[in-house]
Coordinates of C-alpha atoms in Angstrom, one line a residue:
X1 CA -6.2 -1.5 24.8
X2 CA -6.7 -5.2 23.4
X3 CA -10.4 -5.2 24.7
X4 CA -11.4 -2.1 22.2
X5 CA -13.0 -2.8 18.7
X6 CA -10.9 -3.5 15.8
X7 CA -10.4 0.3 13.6
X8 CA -12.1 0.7 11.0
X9 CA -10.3 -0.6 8.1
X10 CA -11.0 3.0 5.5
X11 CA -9.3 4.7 8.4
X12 CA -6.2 2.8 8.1
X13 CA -6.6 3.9 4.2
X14 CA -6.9 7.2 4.0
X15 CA -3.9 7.4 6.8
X16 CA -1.6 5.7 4.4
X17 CA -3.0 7.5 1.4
X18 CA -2.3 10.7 3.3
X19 CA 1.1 9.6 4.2
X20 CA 1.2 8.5 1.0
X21 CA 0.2 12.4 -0.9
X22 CA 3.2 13.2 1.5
X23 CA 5.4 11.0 0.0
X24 CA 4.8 12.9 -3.6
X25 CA 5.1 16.7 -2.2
X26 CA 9.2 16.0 -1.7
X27 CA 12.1 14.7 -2.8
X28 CA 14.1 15.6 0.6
X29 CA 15.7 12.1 1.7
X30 CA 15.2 12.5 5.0
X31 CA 11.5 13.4 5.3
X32 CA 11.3 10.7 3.1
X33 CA 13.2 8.2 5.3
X34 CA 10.8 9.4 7.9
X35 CA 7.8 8.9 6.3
X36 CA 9.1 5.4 5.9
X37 CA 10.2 5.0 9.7
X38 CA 6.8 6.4 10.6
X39 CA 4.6 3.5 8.6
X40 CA 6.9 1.1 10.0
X41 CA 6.0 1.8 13.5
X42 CA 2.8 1.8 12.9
X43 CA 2.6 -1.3 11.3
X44 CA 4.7 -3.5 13.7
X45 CA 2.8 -1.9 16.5
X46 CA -1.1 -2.4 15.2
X47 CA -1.0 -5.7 12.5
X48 CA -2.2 -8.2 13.2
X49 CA -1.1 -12.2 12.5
X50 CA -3.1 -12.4 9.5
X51 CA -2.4 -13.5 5.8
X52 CA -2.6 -10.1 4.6
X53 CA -0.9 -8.1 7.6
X54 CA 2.4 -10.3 5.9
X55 CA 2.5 -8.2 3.0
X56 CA 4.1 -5.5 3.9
X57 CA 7.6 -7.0 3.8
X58 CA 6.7 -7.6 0.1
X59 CA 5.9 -3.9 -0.6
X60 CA 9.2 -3.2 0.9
X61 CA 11.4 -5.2 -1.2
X62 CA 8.9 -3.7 -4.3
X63 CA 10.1 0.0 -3.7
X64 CA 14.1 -1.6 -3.2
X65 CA 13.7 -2.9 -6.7
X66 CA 12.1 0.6 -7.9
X67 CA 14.6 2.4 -6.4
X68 CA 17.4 -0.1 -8.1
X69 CA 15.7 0.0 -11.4
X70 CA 15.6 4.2 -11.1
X71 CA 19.2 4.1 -10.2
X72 CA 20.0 1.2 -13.3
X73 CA 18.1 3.7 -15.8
X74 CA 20.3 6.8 -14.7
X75 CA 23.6 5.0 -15.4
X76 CA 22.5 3.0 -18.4
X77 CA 20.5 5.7 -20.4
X78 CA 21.8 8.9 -19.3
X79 CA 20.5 11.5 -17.2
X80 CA 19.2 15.6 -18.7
X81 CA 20.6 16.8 -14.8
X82 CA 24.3 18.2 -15.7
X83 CA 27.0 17.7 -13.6
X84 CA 30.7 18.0 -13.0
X85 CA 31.6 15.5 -10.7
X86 CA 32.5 12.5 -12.6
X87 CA 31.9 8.9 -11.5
X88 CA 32.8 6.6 -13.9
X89 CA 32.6 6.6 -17.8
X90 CA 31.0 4.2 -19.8
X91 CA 31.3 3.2 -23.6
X92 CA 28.5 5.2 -25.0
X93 CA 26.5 3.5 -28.1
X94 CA 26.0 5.7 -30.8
X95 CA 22.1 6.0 -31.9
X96 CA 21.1 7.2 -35.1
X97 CA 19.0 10.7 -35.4
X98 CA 15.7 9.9 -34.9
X99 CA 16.8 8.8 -31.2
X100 CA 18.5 12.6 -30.4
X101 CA 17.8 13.2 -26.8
X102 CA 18.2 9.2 -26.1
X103 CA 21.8 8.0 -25.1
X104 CA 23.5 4.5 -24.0
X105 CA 26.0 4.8 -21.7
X106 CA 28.1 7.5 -21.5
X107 CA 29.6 9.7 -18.4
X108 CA 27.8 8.9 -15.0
X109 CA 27.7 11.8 -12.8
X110 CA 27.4 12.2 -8.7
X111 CA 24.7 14.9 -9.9
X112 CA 22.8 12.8 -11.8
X113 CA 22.9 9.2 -9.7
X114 CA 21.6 11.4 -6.3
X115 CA 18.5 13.4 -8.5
X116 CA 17.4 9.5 -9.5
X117 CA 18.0 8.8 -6.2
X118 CA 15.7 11.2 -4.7
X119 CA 13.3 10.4 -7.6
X120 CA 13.5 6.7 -7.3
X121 CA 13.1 7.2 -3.2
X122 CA 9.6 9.4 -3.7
X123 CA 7.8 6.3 -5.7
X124 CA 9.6 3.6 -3.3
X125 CA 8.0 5.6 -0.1
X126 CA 4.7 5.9 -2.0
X127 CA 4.9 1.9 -2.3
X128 CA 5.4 1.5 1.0
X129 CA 2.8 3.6 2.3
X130 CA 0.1 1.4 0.5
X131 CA 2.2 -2.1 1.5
X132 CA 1.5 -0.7 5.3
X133 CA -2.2 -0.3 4.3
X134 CA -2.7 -4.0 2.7
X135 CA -0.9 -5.1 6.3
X136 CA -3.3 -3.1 8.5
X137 CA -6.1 -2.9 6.4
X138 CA -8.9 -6.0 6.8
X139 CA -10.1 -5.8 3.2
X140 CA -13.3 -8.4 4.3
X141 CA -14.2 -5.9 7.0
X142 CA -13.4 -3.2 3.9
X143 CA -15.8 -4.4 2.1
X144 CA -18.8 -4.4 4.2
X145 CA -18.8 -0.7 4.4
X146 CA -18.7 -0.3 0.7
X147 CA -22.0 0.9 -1.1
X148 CA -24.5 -1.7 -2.1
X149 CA -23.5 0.1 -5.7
X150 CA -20.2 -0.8 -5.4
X151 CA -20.1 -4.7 -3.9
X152 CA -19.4 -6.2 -7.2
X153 CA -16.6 -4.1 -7.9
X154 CA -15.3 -3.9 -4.1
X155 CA -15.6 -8.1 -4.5
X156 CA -12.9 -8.2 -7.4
X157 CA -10.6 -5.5 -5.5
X158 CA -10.7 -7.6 -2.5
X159 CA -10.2 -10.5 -4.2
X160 CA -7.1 -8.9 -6.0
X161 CA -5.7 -7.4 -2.8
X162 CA -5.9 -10.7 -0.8
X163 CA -4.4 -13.2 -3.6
X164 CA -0.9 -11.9 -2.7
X165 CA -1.1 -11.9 0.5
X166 CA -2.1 -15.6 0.4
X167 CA 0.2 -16.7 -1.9
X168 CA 3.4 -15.3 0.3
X169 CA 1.7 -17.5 3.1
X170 CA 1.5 -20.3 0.6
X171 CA 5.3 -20.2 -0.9
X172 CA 6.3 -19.4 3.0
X173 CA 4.8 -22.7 4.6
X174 CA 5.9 -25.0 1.7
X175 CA 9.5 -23.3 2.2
X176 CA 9.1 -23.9 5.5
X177 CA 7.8 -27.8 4.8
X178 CA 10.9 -28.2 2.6
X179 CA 13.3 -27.4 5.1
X180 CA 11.8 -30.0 7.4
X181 CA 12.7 -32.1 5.1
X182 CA 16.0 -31.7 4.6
X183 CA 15.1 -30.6 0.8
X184 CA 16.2 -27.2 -1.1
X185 CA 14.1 -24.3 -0.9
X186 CA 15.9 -21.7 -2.8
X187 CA 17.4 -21.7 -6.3
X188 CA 15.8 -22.7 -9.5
X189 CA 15.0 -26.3 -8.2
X190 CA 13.5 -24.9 -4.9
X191 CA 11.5 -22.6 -7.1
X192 CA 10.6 -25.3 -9.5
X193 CA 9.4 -27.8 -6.7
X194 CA 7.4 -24.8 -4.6
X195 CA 5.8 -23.1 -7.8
X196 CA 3.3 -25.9 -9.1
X197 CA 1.8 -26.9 -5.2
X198 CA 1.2 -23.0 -4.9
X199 CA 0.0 -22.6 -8.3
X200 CA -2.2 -25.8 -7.2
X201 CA -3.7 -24.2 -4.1
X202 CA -4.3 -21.1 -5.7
X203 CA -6.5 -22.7 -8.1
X204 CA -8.1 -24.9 -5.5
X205 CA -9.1 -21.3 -3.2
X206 CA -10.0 -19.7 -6.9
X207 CA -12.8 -23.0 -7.3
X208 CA -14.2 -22.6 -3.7
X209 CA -14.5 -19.0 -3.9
X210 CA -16.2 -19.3 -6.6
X211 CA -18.9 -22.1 -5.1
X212 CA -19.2 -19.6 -2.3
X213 CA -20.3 -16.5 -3.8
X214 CA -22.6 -18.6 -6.2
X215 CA -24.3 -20.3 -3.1
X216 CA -24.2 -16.6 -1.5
X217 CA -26.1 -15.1 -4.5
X218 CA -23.2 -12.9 -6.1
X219 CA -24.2 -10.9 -9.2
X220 CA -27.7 -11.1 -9.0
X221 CA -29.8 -8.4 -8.8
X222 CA -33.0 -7.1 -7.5
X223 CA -36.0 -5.4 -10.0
X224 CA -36.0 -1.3 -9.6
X225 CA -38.4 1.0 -11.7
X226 CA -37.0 1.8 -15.4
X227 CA -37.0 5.3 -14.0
X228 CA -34.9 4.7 -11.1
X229 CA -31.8 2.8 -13.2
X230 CA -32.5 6.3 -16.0
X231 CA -31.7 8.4 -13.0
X232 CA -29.5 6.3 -11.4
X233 CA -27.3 6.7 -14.5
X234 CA -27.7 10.1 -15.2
X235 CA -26.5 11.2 -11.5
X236 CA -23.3 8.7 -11.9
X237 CA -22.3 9.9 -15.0
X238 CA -23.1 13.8 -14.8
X239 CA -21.5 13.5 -11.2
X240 CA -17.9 12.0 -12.6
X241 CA -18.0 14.6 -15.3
X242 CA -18.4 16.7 -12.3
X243 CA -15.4 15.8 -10.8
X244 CA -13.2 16.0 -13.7
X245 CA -14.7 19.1 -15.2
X246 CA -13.8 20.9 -11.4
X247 CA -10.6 19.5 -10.9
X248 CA -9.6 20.8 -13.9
X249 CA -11.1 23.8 -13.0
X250 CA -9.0 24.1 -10.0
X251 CA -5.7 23.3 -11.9
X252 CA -5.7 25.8 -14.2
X253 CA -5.9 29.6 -13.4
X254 CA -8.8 30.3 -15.5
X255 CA -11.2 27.8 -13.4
X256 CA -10.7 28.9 -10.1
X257 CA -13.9 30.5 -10.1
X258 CA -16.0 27.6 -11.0
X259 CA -13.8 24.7 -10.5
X260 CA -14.7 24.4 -6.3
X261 CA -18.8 24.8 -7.0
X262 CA -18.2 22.4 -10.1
X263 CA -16.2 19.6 -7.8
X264 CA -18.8 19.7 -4.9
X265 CA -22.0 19.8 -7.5
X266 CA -19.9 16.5 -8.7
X267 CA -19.6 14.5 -5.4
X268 CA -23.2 14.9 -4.6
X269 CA -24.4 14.3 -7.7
X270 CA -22.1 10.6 -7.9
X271 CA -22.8 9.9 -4.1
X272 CA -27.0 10.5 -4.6
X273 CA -25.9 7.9 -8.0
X274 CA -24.5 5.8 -5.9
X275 CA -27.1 5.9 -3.3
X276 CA -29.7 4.9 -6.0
X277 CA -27.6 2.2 -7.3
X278 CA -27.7 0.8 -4.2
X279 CA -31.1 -0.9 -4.5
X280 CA -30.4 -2.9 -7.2
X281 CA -27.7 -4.9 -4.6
X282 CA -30.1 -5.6 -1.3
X283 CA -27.8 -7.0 1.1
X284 CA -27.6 -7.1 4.8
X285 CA -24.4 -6.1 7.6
X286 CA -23.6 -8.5 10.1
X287 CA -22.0 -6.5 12.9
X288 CA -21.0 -3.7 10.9
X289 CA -18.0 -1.6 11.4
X290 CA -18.4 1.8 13.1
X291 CA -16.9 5.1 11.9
X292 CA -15.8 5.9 15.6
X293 CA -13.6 8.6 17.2
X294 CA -10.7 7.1 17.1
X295 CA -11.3 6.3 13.3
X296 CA -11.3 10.2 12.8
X297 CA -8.3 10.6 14.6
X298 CA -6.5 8.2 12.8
X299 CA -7.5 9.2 9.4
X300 CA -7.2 13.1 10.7
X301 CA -3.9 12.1 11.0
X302 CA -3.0 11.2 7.8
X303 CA -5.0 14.1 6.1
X304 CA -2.6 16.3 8.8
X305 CA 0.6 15.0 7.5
X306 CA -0.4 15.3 3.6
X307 CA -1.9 19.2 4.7
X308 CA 0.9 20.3 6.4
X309 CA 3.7 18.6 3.7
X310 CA 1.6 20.7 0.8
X311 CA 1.9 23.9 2.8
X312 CA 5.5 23.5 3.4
X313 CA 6.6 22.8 -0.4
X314 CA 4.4 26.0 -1.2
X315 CA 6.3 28.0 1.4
X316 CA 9.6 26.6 1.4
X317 CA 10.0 24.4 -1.9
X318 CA 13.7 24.4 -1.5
X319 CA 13.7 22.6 2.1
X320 CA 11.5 19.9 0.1
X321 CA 13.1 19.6 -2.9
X322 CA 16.7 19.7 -2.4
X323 CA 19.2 20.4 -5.3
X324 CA 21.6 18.4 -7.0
X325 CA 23.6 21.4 -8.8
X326 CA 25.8 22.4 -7.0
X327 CA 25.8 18.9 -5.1
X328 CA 24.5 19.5 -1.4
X329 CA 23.5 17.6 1.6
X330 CA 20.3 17.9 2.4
X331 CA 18.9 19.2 5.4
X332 CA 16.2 18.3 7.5
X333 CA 13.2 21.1 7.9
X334 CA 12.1 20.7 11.4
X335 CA 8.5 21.3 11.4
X336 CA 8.1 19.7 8.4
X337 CA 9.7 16.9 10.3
X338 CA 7.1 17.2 13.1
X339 CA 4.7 17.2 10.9
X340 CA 5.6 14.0 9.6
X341 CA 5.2 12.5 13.6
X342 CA 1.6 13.0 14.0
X343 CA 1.4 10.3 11.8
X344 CA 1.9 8.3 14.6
X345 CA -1.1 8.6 16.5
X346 CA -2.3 5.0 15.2
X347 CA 0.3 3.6 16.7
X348 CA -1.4 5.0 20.6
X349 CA -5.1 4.4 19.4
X350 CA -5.6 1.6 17.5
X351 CA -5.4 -2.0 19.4
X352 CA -3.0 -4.2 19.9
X353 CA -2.9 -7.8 19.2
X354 CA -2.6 -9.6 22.4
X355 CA 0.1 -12.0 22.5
X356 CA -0.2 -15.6 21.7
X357 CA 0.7 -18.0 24.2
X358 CA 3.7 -20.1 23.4
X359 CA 3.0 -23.6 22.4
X360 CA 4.7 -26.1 24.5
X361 CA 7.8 -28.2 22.7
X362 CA 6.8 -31.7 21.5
X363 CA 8.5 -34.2 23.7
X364 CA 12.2 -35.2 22.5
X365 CA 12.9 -31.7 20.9
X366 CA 15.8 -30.1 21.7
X367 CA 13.6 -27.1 24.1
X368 CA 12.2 -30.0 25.7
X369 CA 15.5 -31.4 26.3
X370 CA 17.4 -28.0 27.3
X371 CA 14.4 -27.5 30.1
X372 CA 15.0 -31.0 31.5
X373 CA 18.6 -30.2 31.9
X374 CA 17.8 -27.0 33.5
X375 CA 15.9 -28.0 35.8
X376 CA 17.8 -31.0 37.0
X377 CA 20.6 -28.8 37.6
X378 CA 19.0 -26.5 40.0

């Protein structure tokens, strides 16, 4: 499996964003939980030892702090779920009238600390569906299959999607550097003596970026008939209004008979835009990725999972959404649940990273040392 091409990095996208559209269909903890298992497999089976496949550890203690601040808001402003069971009461601030509705402190119920729960979980498994994009995803290789249209604007995403990345790499080696050295890396001196070398490199990768899309002609364009940019235009704009005027079509009641014909009118008109636009950024591939089966598969999957999670909280809302009054456990819907585990079929098709060899201990160091004594003993 190591010798097959790398996937296509928009597959790996629209499998976490369906994972992702999952996440939002329920509140049930457990299909939650296993929505989050699920895009952990995946990505400790397929990333990859690059700056960027390090990120999803990041994304992960993001949704912790989402769920902490969901939980924080609950105790400290109150929550409209009602409830009987009791937890603790707090000294509630009195507010004056324009602020009805609001409260500060006040009793903190078991009813109301599980619903944020389940809220705060929903977001926090959204998070960490896109973390385990970012850490699959190669946003280089991304953005060589974007549009000519849309290279400028695919430059500055890339751009902001890989400046985290690097800078966890930069804080981690200089960490790493520090303890070397017998100096602190933690606490408010270890930040202090970490933050300005990082800042530092930051700016130093932000100057030779720069010098390299300069020298690689970013932003300039080619000369296209007045006509073409007129039409150009007209397609993009008249397709978005497209879009919006048939997916609010399709929301309301009244618009289902026009809202389907309005959306598809939309996306051809914007893609034919976007088609057109594309002359006016004439740019070569070099080794371009390919849309292959396995990229199907993979993104199949994820469109699956979102499919069949819709279909069950239409059909069974209260598997998905379990209630907080009267104070349950909730249960887990199995096929539902199976539904969840076709999402991972990445995990068998896309390749693994073959493992590097292990570099051999400088002489003196304590492996060297423990091999010598091994080996002297048989």
């Amino acid at each position: 499996m190591a010798g097959r091409p790398p996937l296509h990095p928009g597959a790996w996208w629209l499998w976490s964003l369906g994972l992702g559209t999952a996440a939002t269909r329920t509140t049930n903890p457990l299909l939650l939980a296993l929505l989050v298992a699920t895009s952990a497999y995946v990505v400790a089976v397929c990333r990859t030892g690059a700056p960027w496949a390090r990120s999803y550890s990041a994304f992960v203690k993001l949704a912790l702090a989402v769920l902490v601040v969901r939980l924080f808001f609950a105790v400290a402003l109150g929550s409209p779920i009602p409830g009987t069971h009791v937890i603790v009461a707090l000294p509630e601030v009195p507010l004056p009238h324009w602020a009805q509705g609001v409260r500060l402190g006040g009793e903190v119920t078991a009813e109301s600390l599980v619903f944020a729960c389940y809220d705060g979980l929903k977001l926090a498994t959204l998070l960490i569906c896109v973390g385990a994009a970012n850490a699959l995803a190669n946003p280089s290789r991304l953005l060589k299959s974007l549009p000519g249209a849309l290279y400028e604007t695919g430059v500055a995403v890339v751009v902001a999607l890989t400046f985290a990345p690097h800078l966890i790499a930069d804080v981690q080696r200089l960490r790493a550097a520090r303890r070397l050295r017998g100096r602190p890396d933690s606490g408010v001196r270890g930040l202090l003596h970490v933050g300005l070398p990082v800042l530092e490199g930051a700016l130093e990768r932000s100057v030779a970026l720069a010098a390299a899309m300069d020298a690689r002609g970013y932003g300039r364009t080619a000369e296209v008939a007045p006509a073409v940019r007129r039409t150009t235009a007209a397609l993009t704009l008249g397709g978005l209004l497209g879009v919006c005027a048939g997916t609010y079509g399709l929301l309301t009641a009244a618009g289902g008979a026009y809202g389907l014909p309005l959306l598809l009118a939309g996306v051809a008109a914007a893609l034919a835009g976007l088609r057109l636009g594309g002359r006016r950024s004439p740019r070569t591939r070099y080794r371009p990725d390919r849309w292959d089966v396995r990229a199907w598969l993979v993104a199949g999957s994820g469109a699956a999972v979102a499919a069949l999670l819709a279909l069950a909280a239409a059909g069974d809302p209260e598997a998905l959404h379990p209630g907080v009054v009267p104070l349950v456990a909730p249960a887990l819907p199995l096929w539902p649940a199976a539904a969840v585990l076709l999402g991972l079929l990445p995990s068998f098709l896309a390749p693994r990273e073959p493992s590097l060899p292990r570099e051999p201990s400088p002489p003196g160091s304590r492996r060297s040392r423990g091999a010598v004594v091994i080996k002297e003993s048989s």
